[in-house]
PDB file of C-alpha atoms in Angstrom:
ATOM      1  CA  MET A  13     -57.511 -35.628 -29.702  1.00 64.00           C
ATOM      2  CA  LYS A  14     -54.969 -37.075 -32.109  1.00 58.00           C
ATOM      3  CA  LYS A  15     -53.361 -33.652 -32.411  1.00 57.00           C
ATOM      4  CA  LEU A  16     -53.062 -33.401 -28.613  1.00 53.00           C
ATOM      5  CA  ILE A  17     -51.502 -36.865 -28.398  1.00 58.00           C
ATOM      6  CA  LYS A  18     -49.047 -35.886 -31.123  1.00 51.00           C
ATOM      7  CA  ILE A  19     -48.056 -32.713 -29.278  1.00 58.00           C
ATOM      8  CA  VAL A  20     -47.594 -34.600 -26.001  1.00 51.00           C
ATOM      9  CA  GLY A  21     -45.518 -37.204 -27.803  1.00 52.00           C
ATOM     10  CA  ILE A  22     -43.267 -34.558 -29.306  1.00 58.00           C
ATOM     11  CA  LEU A  23     -42.802 -32.879 -25.921  1.00 55.00           C
ATOM     12  CA  LEU A  24     -41.908 -36.196 -24.301  1.00 62.00           C
ATOM     13  CA  LEU A  25     -39.426 -36.941 -27.070  1.00 51.00           C
ATOM     14  CA  VAL A  26     -37.795 -33.523 -26.649  1.00 49.00           C
ATOM     15  CA  ALA A  27     -37.606 -34.054 -22.876  1.00 52.00           C
ATOM     16  CA  ILE A  28     -36.029 -37.496 -23.300  1.00 58.00           C
ATOM     17  CA  VAL A  29     -33.501 -36.225 -25.836  1.00 47.00           C
ATOM     18  CA  GLY A  30     -32.694 -33.255 -23.604  1.00 47.00           C
ATOM     19  CA  ALA A  31     -32.218 -35.429 -20.536  1.00 49.00           C
ATOM     20  CA  GLY A  32     -30.066 -37.818 -22.528  1.00 50.00           C
ATOM     21  CA  SER A  33     -27.912 -35.004 -23.864  1.00 51.00           C
ATOM     22  CA  PHE A  34     -27.495 -33.573 -20.364  1.00 51.00           C
ATOM     23  CA  ALA A  35     -26.495 -36.973 -18.978  1.00 56.00           C
ATOM     24  CA  ALA A  36     -24.069 -37.539 -21.856  1.00 58.00           C
ATOM     25  CA  TYR A  37     -22.463 -34.130 -21.280  1.00 55.00           C
ATOM     26  CA  ILE A  38     -22.079 -34.758 -17.564  1.00 59.00           C
ATOM     27  CA  TYR A  39     -20.621 -38.220 -18.146  1.00 54.00           C
ATOM     28  CA  SER A  40     -18.114 -36.959 -20.731  1.00 54.00           C
ATOM     29  CA  HIS A  41     -16.782 -34.350 -18.289  1.00 65.00           C
ATOM     30  CA  ILE A  42     -16.367 -36.591 -15.253  1.00 80.00           C
ATOM     31  CA  PRO A  43     -12.657 -37.154 -14.502  1.00 85.00           C
ATOM     32  CA  SER A  44     -11.367 -40.694 -14.208  1.00 82.00           C
ATOM     33  CA  GLU A  45      -9.963 -42.096 -10.966  1.00 87.00           C
ATOM     34  CA  GLN A  46      -6.520 -41.864 -12.546  1.00 86.00           C
ATOM     35  CA  GLN A  47      -7.005 -38.152 -13.208  1.00 84.00           C
ATOM     36  CA  ILE A  48      -8.206 -37.567  -9.661  1.00 87.00           C
ATOM     37  CA  LYS A  49      -5.306 -39.514  -8.135  1.00 86.00           C
ATOM     38  CA  GLY A  50      -2.684 -38.207 -10.557  1.00 81.00           C
ATOM     39  CA  CYS A  51      -1.011 -34.837 -10.931  1.00 80.00           C
ATOM     40  CA  VAL A  52      -2.941 -31.843  -9.666  1.00 72.00           C
ATOM     41  CA  VAL A  53      -3.751 -29.960 -12.862  1.00 68.00           C
ATOM     42  CA  THR A  54      -6.313 -27.213 -12.350  1.00 68.00           C
ATOM     43  CA  THR A  55      -8.775 -26.125 -15.021  1.00 62.00           C
ATOM     44  CA  MET A  56      -9.377 -22.734 -13.426  1.00 60.00           C
ATOM     45  CA  TYR A  57      -5.753 -21.724 -12.862  1.00 62.00           C
ATOM     46  CA  GLN A  58      -2.333 -22.536 -14.266  1.00 60.00           C
ATOM     47  CA  VAL A  59      -1.352 -24.952 -11.519  1.00 69.00           C
ATOM     48  CA  ASN A  60       0.271 -28.265 -12.387  1.00 70.00           C
ATOM     49  CA  LEU A  61       1.693 -30.244  -9.480  1.00 76.00           C
ATOM     50  CA  CYS A  62       2.497 -33.909  -9.137  1.00 77.00           C
ATOM     51  CA  PRO A  63       2.663 -35.656  -5.750  1.00 78.00           C
ATOM     52  CA  GLY A  64       6.332 -36.226  -5.022  1.00 76.00           C
ATOM     53  CA  SER A  65       7.552 -33.233  -7.052  1.00 80.00           C
ATOM     54  CA  LYS A  66       9.620 -30.505  -5.386  1.00 81.00           C
ATOM     55  CA  ASP A  67       6.734 -28.022  -5.442  1.00 83.00           C
ATOM     56  CA  TYR A  68       4.111 -30.383  -4.037  1.00 91.00           C
ATOM     57  CA  VAL A  69       3.846 -30.352  -0.230  1.00 95.00           C
ATOM     58  CA  PRO A  70       2.727 -33.568   1.527  1.00 96.00           C
ATOM     59  CA  LEU A  71       0.216 -33.051   4.327  1.00 97.00           C
ATOM     60  CA  LYS A  72       2.750 -34.159   6.953  1.00 97.00           C
ATOM     61  CA  GLN A  73       4.938 -31.198   5.933  1.00 97.00           C
ATOM     62  CA  ILE A  74       2.123 -28.674   6.387  1.00 98.00           C
ATOM     63  CA  SER A  75       1.637 -27.111   9.814  1.00 98.00           C
ATOM     64  CA  SER A  76      -1.103 -28.912  11.730  1.00 98.00           C
ATOM     65  CA  LEU A  77      -2.168 -25.456  12.926  1.00 98.00           C
ATOM     66  CA  LEU A  78      -2.919 -24.386   9.362  1.00 98.00           C
ATOM     67  CA  GLN A  79      -4.763 -27.625   8.671  1.00 98.00           C
ATOM     68  CA  LYS A  80      -6.947 -27.184  11.752  1.00 98.00           C
ATOM     69  CA  THR A  81      -7.563 -23.505  11.029  1.00 98.00           C
ATOM     70  CA  VAL A  82      -8.582 -24.029   7.408  1.00 98.00           C
ATOM     71  CA  ILE A  83     -10.931 -26.873   8.320  1.00 98.00           C
ATOM     72  CA  LEU A  84     -12.503 -24.844  11.138  1.00 97.00           C
ATOM     73  CA  THR A  85     -13.078 -21.759   8.988  1.00 97.00           C
ATOM     74  CA  GLU A  86     -13.863 -23.357   5.627  1.00 96.00           C
ATOM     75  CA  ASP A  87     -15.509 -26.687   6.425  1.00 96.00           C
ATOM     76  CA  SER A  88     -15.885 -27.514  10.115  1.00 94.00           C
ATOM     77  CA  SER A  89     -17.595 -30.864   9.440  1.00 94.00           C
ATOM     78  CA  PHE A  90     -15.014 -31.914   6.830  1.00 96.00           C
ATOM     79  CA  TYR A  91     -14.241 -35.259   8.445  1.00 96.00           C
ATOM     80  CA  GLU A  92     -17.917 -36.072   9.076  1.00 94.00           C
ATOM     81  CA  HIS A  93     -19.664 -35.379   5.746  1.00 94.00           C
ATOM     82  CA  ASN A  94     -19.511 -37.237   2.433  1.00 93.00           C
ATOM     83  CA  GLY A  95     -18.668 -34.182   0.373  1.00 92.00           C
ATOM     84  CA  PHE A  96     -21.672 -31.985   1.150  1.00 91.00           C
ATOM     85  CA  ASP A  97     -22.612 -30.123   4.317  1.00 87.00           C
ATOM     86  CA  TRP A  98     -26.387 -30.261   3.929  1.00 84.00           C
ATOM     87  CA  LYS A  99     -27.017 -28.492   7.224  1.00 83.00           C
ATOM     88  CA  SER A 100     -24.891 -25.552   6.109  1.00 78.00           C
ATOM     89  CA  ILE A 101     -26.494 -25.523   2.663  1.00 76.00           C
ATOM     90  CA  GLU A 102     -29.968 -25.444   4.218  1.00 79.00           C
ATOM     91  CA  GLU A 103     -29.005 -22.683   6.649  1.00 78.00           C
ATOM     92  CA  ASN A 104     -27.420 -20.569   3.916  1.00 72.00           C
ATOM     93  CA  ALA A 105     -30.453 -21.044   1.659  1.00 72.00           C
ATOM     94  CA  ARG A 106     -32.712 -19.859   4.479  1.00 77.00           C
ATOM     95  CA  LYS A 107     -30.588 -16.757   5.100  1.00 72.00           C
ATOM     96  CA  ASN A 108     -30.433 -15.988   1.391  1.00 69.00           C
ATOM     97  CA  TYR A 109     -34.215 -16.265   1.157  1.00 69.00           C
ATOM     98  CA  GLU A 110     -34.743 -13.998   4.157  1.00 72.00           C
ATOM     99  CA  LYS A 111     -32.336 -11.379   2.785  1.00 68.00           C
ATOM    100  CA  GLY A 112     -33.511 -11.738  -0.793  1.00 67.00           C
ATOM    101  CA  THR A 113     -29.949 -12.238  -1.966  1.00 60.00           C
ATOM    102  CA  TYR A 114     -27.659 -15.019  -3.118  1.00 55.00           C
ATOM    103  CA  ALA A 115     -24.450 -14.499  -1.183  1.00 53.00           C
ATOM    104  CA  LYS A 116     -23.601 -17.785   0.467  1.00 54.00           C
ATOM    105  CA  GLY A 117     -22.757 -21.074  -1.209  1.00 57.00           C
ATOM    106  CA  GLY A 118     -21.838 -23.392   1.656  1.00 69.00           C
ATOM    107  CA  SER A 119     -19.216 -25.181  -0.445  1.00 89.00           C
ATOM    108  CA  THR A 120     -17.167 -27.816   1.353  1.00 95.00           C
ATOM    109  CA  ILE A 121     -13.437 -28.339   0.860  1.00 97.00           C
ATOM    110  CA  SER A 122     -14.275 -31.310  -1.373  1.00 97.00           C
ATOM    111  CA  GLN A 123     -16.534 -29.136  -3.544  1.00 94.00           C
ATOM    112  CA  GLN A 124     -13.896 -26.420  -3.725  1.00 94.00           C
ATOM    113  CA  LEU A 125     -11.316 -28.978  -4.859  1.00 94.00           C
ATOM    114  CA  ALA A 126     -13.701 -30.226  -7.556  1.00 93.00           C
ATOM    115  CA  LYS A 127     -14.211 -26.667  -8.809  1.00 90.00           C
ATOM    116  CA  ASN A 128     -10.570 -25.632  -8.682  1.00 87.00           C
ATOM    117  CA  MET A 129      -9.281 -28.794 -10.392  1.00 86.00           C
ATOM    118  CA  PHE A 130     -11.902 -29.661 -12.968  1.00 87.00           C
ATOM    119  CA  LEU A 131     -14.324 -26.771 -13.511  1.00 82.00           C
ATOM    120  CA  TYR A 132     -14.448 -23.166 -14.656  1.00 73.00           C
ATOM    121  CA  LYS A 133     -15.922 -20.174 -12.845  1.00 70.00           C
ATOM    122  CA  ASP A 134     -19.131 -19.924 -14.861  1.00 68.00           C
ATOM    123  CA  LYS A 135     -22.236 -19.898 -12.666  1.00 70.00           C
ATOM    124  CA  THR A 136     -24.640 -22.253 -14.405  1.00 71.00           C
ATOM    125  CA  LEU A 137     -26.857 -25.135 -13.367  1.00 73.00           C
ATOM    126  CA  LEU A 138     -24.835 -27.375 -15.662  1.00 74.00           C
ATOM    127  CA  ARG A 139     -21.651 -26.539 -13.779  1.00 75.00           C
ATOM    128  CA  LYS A 140     -23.405 -27.184 -10.470  1.00 82.00           C
ATOM    129  CA  GLY A 141     -24.479 -30.571 -11.781  1.00 85.00           C
ATOM    130  CA  LEU A 142     -20.906 -31.389 -12.731  1.00 89.00           C
ATOM    131  CA  GLU A 143     -19.668 -30.160  -9.367  1.00 90.00           C
ATOM    132  CA  LEU A 144     -22.092 -32.482  -7.599  1.00 91.00           C
ATOM    133  CA  VAL A 145     -21.002 -35.568  -9.539  1.00 93.00           C
ATOM    134  CA  ILE A 146     -17.265 -34.782  -9.441  1.00 94.00           C
ATOM    135  CA  THR A 147     -17.379 -34.081  -5.699  1.00 96.00           C
ATOM    136  CA  MET A 148     -18.974 -37.469  -5.058  1.00 95.00           C
ATOM    137  CA  LYS A 149     -16.313 -39.179  -7.166  1.00 96.00           C
ATOM    138  CA  ILE A 150     -13.502 -37.336  -5.380  1.00 96.00           C
ATOM    139  CA  GLU A 151     -14.912 -38.460  -2.024  1.00 97.00           C
ATOM    140  CA  LYS A 152     -15.014 -42.077  -3.225  1.00 96.00           C
ATOM    141  CA  THR A 153     -11.545 -41.965  -4.778  1.00 96.00           C
ATOM    142  CA  LEU A 154      -9.482 -40.059  -2.218  1.00 96.00           C
ATOM    143  CA  SER A 155      -9.189 -40.192   1.556  1.00 96.00           C
ATOM    144  CA  LYS A 156     -10.023 -37.079   3.566  1.00 98.00           C
ATOM    145  CA  LYS A 157      -6.330 -36.432   4.167  1.00 97.00           C
ATOM    146  CA  GLU A 158      -5.608 -36.701   0.442  1.00 96.00           C
ATOM    147  CA  ILE A 159      -8.432 -34.265  -0.322  1.00 97.00           C
ATOM    148  CA  LEU A 160      -7.120 -31.752   2.221  1.00 98.00           C
ATOM    149  CA  GLU A 161      -3.553 -32.170   0.953  1.00 96.00           C
ATOM    150  CA  ARG A 162      -4.530 -31.486  -2.642  1.00 94.00           C
ATOM    151  CA  TYR A 163      -6.748 -28.580  -1.663  1.00 96.00           C
ATOM    152  CA  LEU A 164      -3.941 -26.861   0.255  1.00 97.00           C
ATOM    153  CA  ASN A 165      -1.606 -27.345  -2.712  1.00 94.00           C
ATOM    154  CA  VAL A 166      -3.855 -25.614  -5.261  1.00 91.00           C
ATOM    155  CA  VAL A 167      -6.075 -23.091  -3.451  1.00 94.00           C
ATOM    156  CA  GLU A 168      -5.380 -19.402  -4.086  1.00 93.00           C
ATOM    157  CA  PHE A 169      -3.965 -17.278  -1.256  1.00 96.00           C
ATOM    158  CA  GLY A 170      -3.628 -14.022  -3.194  1.00 94.00           C
ATOM    159  CA  LYS A 171      -3.160 -12.770  -6.735  1.00 90.00           C
ATOM    160  CA  ASP A 172      -1.094 -15.424  -8.551  1.00 89.00           C
ATOM    161  CA  ILE A 173      -0.258 -17.143  -5.241  1.00 93.00           C
ATOM    162  CA  TYR A 174      -1.378 -20.758  -5.430  1.00 92.00           C
ATOM    163  CA  GLY A 175      -0.871 -23.373  -2.777  1.00 94.00           C
ATOM    164  CA  VAL A 176       0.455 -23.273   0.751  1.00 96.00           C
ATOM    165  CA  LYS A 177       4.119 -23.478  -0.276  1.00 96.00           C
ATOM    166  CA  GLN A 178       3.955 -20.254  -2.280  1.00 94.00           C
ATOM    167  CA  ALA A 179       1.810 -18.561   0.365  1.00 97.00           C
ATOM    168  CA  ALA A 180       4.087 -19.431   3.293  1.00 97.00           C
ATOM    169  CA  HIS A 181       7.146 -18.210   1.412  1.00 97.00           C
ATOM    170  CA  PHE A 182       5.561 -15.067  -0.048  1.00 96.00           C
ATOM    171  CA  TYR A 183       3.967 -13.743   3.131  1.00 96.00           C
ATOM    172  CA  PHE A 184       6.289 -15.069   5.826  1.00 96.00           C
ATOM    173  CA  LYS A 185       9.470 -16.401   4.163  1.00 96.00           C
ATOM    174  CA  LYS A 186       8.734 -19.730   5.850  1.00 97.00           C
ATOM    175  CA  THR A 187       8.026 -23.315   4.897  1.00 98.00           C
ATOM    176  CA  PRO A 188       4.443 -24.600   5.344  1.00 98.00           C
ATOM    177  CA  ALA A 189       5.584 -26.621   8.362  1.00 98.00           C
ATOM    178  CA  GLN A 190       6.739 -23.479  10.214  1.00 98.00           C
ATOM    179  CA  LEU A 191       3.453 -21.539  10.197  1.00 98.00           C
ATOM    180  CA  ASP A 192       2.219 -20.464  13.627  1.00 98.00           C
ATOM    181  CA  VAL A 193      -1.288 -19.723  14.927  1.00 98.00           C
ATOM    182  CA  VAL A 194      -1.597 -16.121  13.693  1.00 97.00           C
ATOM    183  CA  GLU A 195       0.022 -16.839  10.340  1.00 97.00           C
ATOM    184  CA  SER A 196      -2.374 -19.748   9.851  1.00 98.00           C
ATOM    185  CA  ALA A 197      -5.308 -17.521  10.806  1.00 98.00           C
ATOM    186  CA  PHE A 198      -4.149 -14.883   8.321  1.00 98.00           C
ATOM    187  CA  LEU A 199      -4.010 -17.403   5.473  1.00 98.00           C
ATOM    188  CA  ALA A 200      -7.411 -18.817   6.420  1.00 98.00           C
ATOM    189  CA  MET A 201      -8.834 -15.291   6.549  1.00 97.00           C
ATOM    190  CA  ILE A 202      -7.686 -14.725   2.956  1.00 96.00           C
ATOM    191  CA  LEU A 203      -9.422 -17.748   1.417  1.00 96.00           C
ATOM    192  CA  PRO A 204     -12.963 -16.378   0.871  1.00 94.00           C
ATOM    193  CA  ASN A 205     -11.598 -13.505  -1.230  1.00 94.00           C
ATOM    194  CA  PRO A 206      -7.843 -13.889  -1.892  1.00 94.00           C
ATOM    195  CA  VAL A 207      -7.294 -10.601  -3.730  1.00 92.00           C
ATOM    196  CA  LYS A 208      -9.253  -8.346  -1.396  1.00 94.00           C
ATOM    197  CA  TYR A 209      -8.305  -9.879   1.942  1.00 95.00           C
ATOM    198  CA  SER A 210      -4.568 -10.086   1.220  1.00 94.00           C
ATOM    199  CA  GLN A 211      -4.359  -6.281   1.126  1.00 91.00           C
ATOM    200  CA  SER A 212      -3.095  -6.128   4.716  1.00 90.00           C
ATOM    201  CA  TYR A 213       0.238  -7.563   3.556  1.00 91.00           C
ATOM    202  CA  PHE A 214       0.789  -4.652   1.198  1.00 88.00           C
ATOM    203  CA  ARG A 215      -0.449  -2.081   3.705  1.00 87.00           C
ATOM    204  CA  LYS A 216       2.154  -3.377   6.195  1.00 87.00           C
ATOM    205  CA  GLU A 217      -0.601  -3.513   8.801  1.00 88.00           C
ATOM    206  CA  LEU A 218      -3.875  -5.339   9.283  1.00 92.00           C
ATOM    207  CA  THR A 219      -6.999  -3.615   8.011  1.00 92.00           C
ATOM    208  CA  PRO A 220      -9.723  -3.200  10.682  1.00 93.00           C
ATOM    209  CA  PHE A 221     -11.628  -6.063   9.077  1.00 95.00           C
ATOM    210  CA  ALA A 222      -8.594  -8.375   8.965  1.00 95.00           C
ATOM    211  CA  HIS A 223      -7.685  -7.539  12.574  1.00 95.00           C
ATOM    212  CA  LYS A 224     -11.156  -8.449  13.866  1.00 96.00           C
ATOM    213  CA  ARG A 225     -11.464 -11.496  11.641  1.00 97.00           C
ATOM    214  CA  ILE A 226      -8.099 -12.965  12.643  1.00 98.00           C
ATOM    215  CA  LYS A 227      -8.859 -12.420  16.330  1.00 97.00           C
ATOM    216  CA  GLN A 228     -12.188 -14.174  15.834  1.00 98.00           C
ATOM    217  CA  ILE A 229     -10.465 -17.126  14.143  1.00 98.00           C
ATOM    218  CA  VAL A 230      -7.889 -17.391  16.946  1.00 98.00           C
ATOM    219  CA  THR A 231     -10.681 -17.230  19.530  1.00 98.00           C
ATOM    220  CA  ASP A 232     -12.602 -19.970  17.723  1.00 98.00           C
ATOM    221  CA  MET A 233      -9.459 -22.101  17.572  1.00 98.00           C
ATOM    222  CA  TYR A 234      -9.162 -21.847  21.351  1.00 98.00           C
ATOM    223  CA  GLN A 235     -12.865 -22.322  22.095  1.00 98.00           C
ATOM    224  CA  TYR A 236     -12.967 -25.461  19.965  1.00 97.00           C
ATOM    225  CA  SER A 237      -9.792 -26.821  21.618  1.00 97.00           C
ATOM    226  CA  ARG A 238      -7.585 -26.578  18.530  1.00 97.00           C
ATOM    227  CA  ILE A 239      -4.938 -24.633  20.461  1.00 98.00           C
ATOM    228  CA  THR A 240      -3.864 -24.384  24.095  1.00 97.00           C
ATOM    229  CA  GLU A 241      -4.452 -21.428  26.391  1.00 97.00           C
ATOM    230  CA  ASP A 242      -0.791 -20.441  26.139  1.00 97.00           C
ATOM    231  CA  GLU A 243      -0.958 -20.546  22.337  1.00 97.00           C
ATOM    232  CA  TYR A 244      -4.134 -18.472  22.454  1.00 98.00           C
ATOM    233  CA  ASN A 245      -2.642 -15.774  24.709  1.00 96.00           C
ATOM    234  CA  THR A 246       0.532 -15.570  22.633  1.00 96.00           C
ATOM    235  CA  ALA A 247      -1.450 -15.359  19.401  1.00 97.00           C
ATOM    236  CA  MET A 248      -3.821 -12.642  20.629  1.00 96.00           C
ATOM    237  CA  TYR A 249      -0.835 -10.537  21.684  1.00 94.00           C
ATOM    238  CA  LYS A 250       0.842 -11.080  18.311  1.00 94.00           C
ATOM    239  CA  VAL A 251      -2.235 -10.038  16.312  1.00 94.00           C
ATOM    240  CA  ASP A 252      -1.970  -6.498  17.660  1.00 87.00           C
ATOM    241  CA  SER A 253       1.541  -6.098  16.227  1.00 84.00           C
ATOM    242  CA  PHE A 254       0.870  -7.916  12.961  1.00 86.00           C
ATOM    243  CA  PHE A 255       1.698  -7.380   9.972  1.00 68.00           C
ATOM    244  CA  SER A 256       5.453  -6.959   9.590  1.00 52.00           C
ATOM    245  CA  PRO A 257       6.697  -8.819   6.453  1.00 44.00           C
ATOM    246  CA  GLY A 258       8.003  -6.671   3.630  1.00 41.00           C
ATOM    247  CA  GLY A 259       6.144  -6.192   0.368  1.00 39.00           C
ATOM    248  CA  GLY A 260       5.297  -3.839  -2.448  1.00 40.00           C
ATOM    249  CA  SER A 261       3.313  -0.654  -2.025  1.00 39.00           C
ATOM    250  CA  MET A 262      -0.475  -0.731  -1.967  1.00 42.00           C
ATOM    251  CA  ASP A 263      -0.692   1.576  -4.993  1.00 45.00           C
ATOM    252  CA  ALA A 264       1.571  -0.707  -7.002  1.00 44.00           C
ATOM    253  CA  TYR A 265      -0.442  -3.734  -5.966  1.00 44.00           C
ATOM    254  CA  LEU A 266      -3.768  -2.172  -6.975  1.00 48.00           C
ATOM    255  CA  GLN A 267      -2.274  -1.033 -10.275  1.00 51.00           C
ATOM    256  CA  GLU A 268      -1.073  -4.584 -10.925  1.00 48.00           C
ATOM    257  CA  ILE A 269      -4.567  -5.921 -10.296  1.00 49.00           C
ATOM    258  CA  GLU A 270      -6.079  -3.289 -12.601  1.00 54.00           C
ATOM    259  CA  ASN A 271      -3.608  -4.096 -15.373  1.00 54.00           C
ATOM    260  CA  SER A 272      -4.451  -7.804 -15.123  1.00 49.00           C
ATOM    261  CA  GLY A 273      -8.167  -7.122 -15.469  1.00 51.00           C
ATOM    262  CA  GLN A 274      -8.913  -8.536 -12.044  1.00 46.00           C
ATOM    263  CA  ASN A 275     -11.382  -6.787  -9.747  1.00 45.00           C
ATOM    264  CA  VAL A 276     -10.058  -5.779  -6.337  1.00 42.00           C
ATOM    265  CA  ASP A 277     -13.322  -7.039  -4.841  1.00 42.00           C
ATOM    266  CA  GLY A 278     -12.260 -10.508  -5.835  1.00 40.00           C
ATOM    267  CA  ASN A 279     -14.813 -11.203  -8.581  1.00 37.00           C
ATOM    268  CA  ASN A 280     -12.218 -13.349 -10.321  1.00 35.00           C
ATOM    269  CA  SER A 281     -11.121 -15.193  -7.208  1.00 36.00           C
ATOM    270  CA  PRO A 282     -11.758 -18.970  -6.947  1.00 38.00           C
ATOM    271  CA  GLN A 283     -14.954 -20.390  -5.539  1.00 39.00           C
ATOM    272  CA  THR A 284     -14.598 -20.758  -1.795  1.00 40.00           C
ATOM    273  CA  THR A 285     -16.940 -20.940   1.109  1.00 39.00           C
ATOM    274  CA  ASP A 286     -18.061 -17.614   2.531  1.00 42.00           C
ATOM    275  CA  MET A 287     -16.789 -16.644   5.954  1.00 37.00           C
ATOM    276  CA  PRO A 288     -19.099 -16.984   8.963  1.00 37.00           C
ATOM    277  CA  THR A 289     -21.488 -14.085   9.489  1.00 39.00           C
ATOM    278  CA  LEU A 290     -20.284 -11.767  12.242  1.00 37.00           C
ATOM    279  CA  ASP A 291     -22.413  -8.726  13.032  1.00 41.00           C
ATOM    280  CA  GLU A 292     -19.410  -6.765  14.180  1.00 39.00           C
ATOM    281  CA  LEU A 293     -17.673  -7.371  10.868  1.00 37.00           C
ATOM    282  CA  GLU A 294     -20.685  -6.465   8.780  1.00 38.00           C
ATOM    283  CA  ASN A 295     -20.509  -2.984  10.317  1.00 42.00           C
ATOM    284  CA  LEU A 296     -17.105  -2.611   8.720  1.00 39.00           C
ATOM    285  CA  GLY A 297     -18.641  -3.074   5.290  1.00 36.00           C
ATOM    286  CA  SER A 298     -17.343  -6.551   4.542  1.00 39.00           C
ATOM    287  CA  GLU A 299     -18.672  -8.043   1.341  1.00 39.00           C
ATOM    288  CA  GLU A 300     -19.364 -11.744   0.957  1.00 38.00           C
ATOM    289  CA  ASP A 301     -18.723 -13.347  -2.399  1.00 41.00           C
ATOM    290  CA  SER A 302     -21.340 -15.168  -4.425  1.00 37.00           C
ATOM    291  CA  GLY A 303     -20.987 -18.913  -3.976  1.00 40.00           C
ATOM    292  CA  PHE A 304     -23.302 -20.206  -6.713  1.00 39.00           C
TER     293      PHE A 304
END
């Protein structure tokens, strides 16, 4: 009996020490309010922007169309939740269980910002714990508009293309304020897998997947009253003649990716929410990224 009590005591001590160590690790890696409010310095990528600097774009200088499109495609309940879309998480967990896979993460914009700014891409329970705590602190420290502004300034829109300012200039030779409906839909389409889904730019035409996906986004924008009927009709016509900007050859682009050690399927792309499931797109062989 004494031996059993001793064993139980040792196990309890180990559990307490382990829990304490875990809590201490989490606490030591939580950013301060000053870090959250200060310059946008990402852990995952070499992005260092300070609000007010020439490369940082205030939300008021970013097309409202892009803002609406990104929220609709990435986090439709952005302004309603406190950092976590539990309904989406539950739905994705159910689908993953039914399919026997782990393909959907249900990350909100707030969670994505936490990951892009303060975390690495390792898929561990410890990182998920940190993500949970940091997301809650971001939600308490920043307003929704500040969260969206920072997100759009750091998120990846293609290989080595970070933030809306670089994306608008690279793909369209425009400022973020000048982006129209289709251009906004194209950038939103890229987010789940920036390397793979930006290929249309280098092909000089939309891939079948990109064409269908952008049309679906434009349709959703109209159905959810984010754009007018005239904007919808104009955009749907424009999609059929997209993509016209200049760019390098596809072979050169793929070679560049290979030389950098990055997988064309986007395995090294940042953590973003997976795109909505569309049966018609699945037939085209679209692959959804892991969102652990």
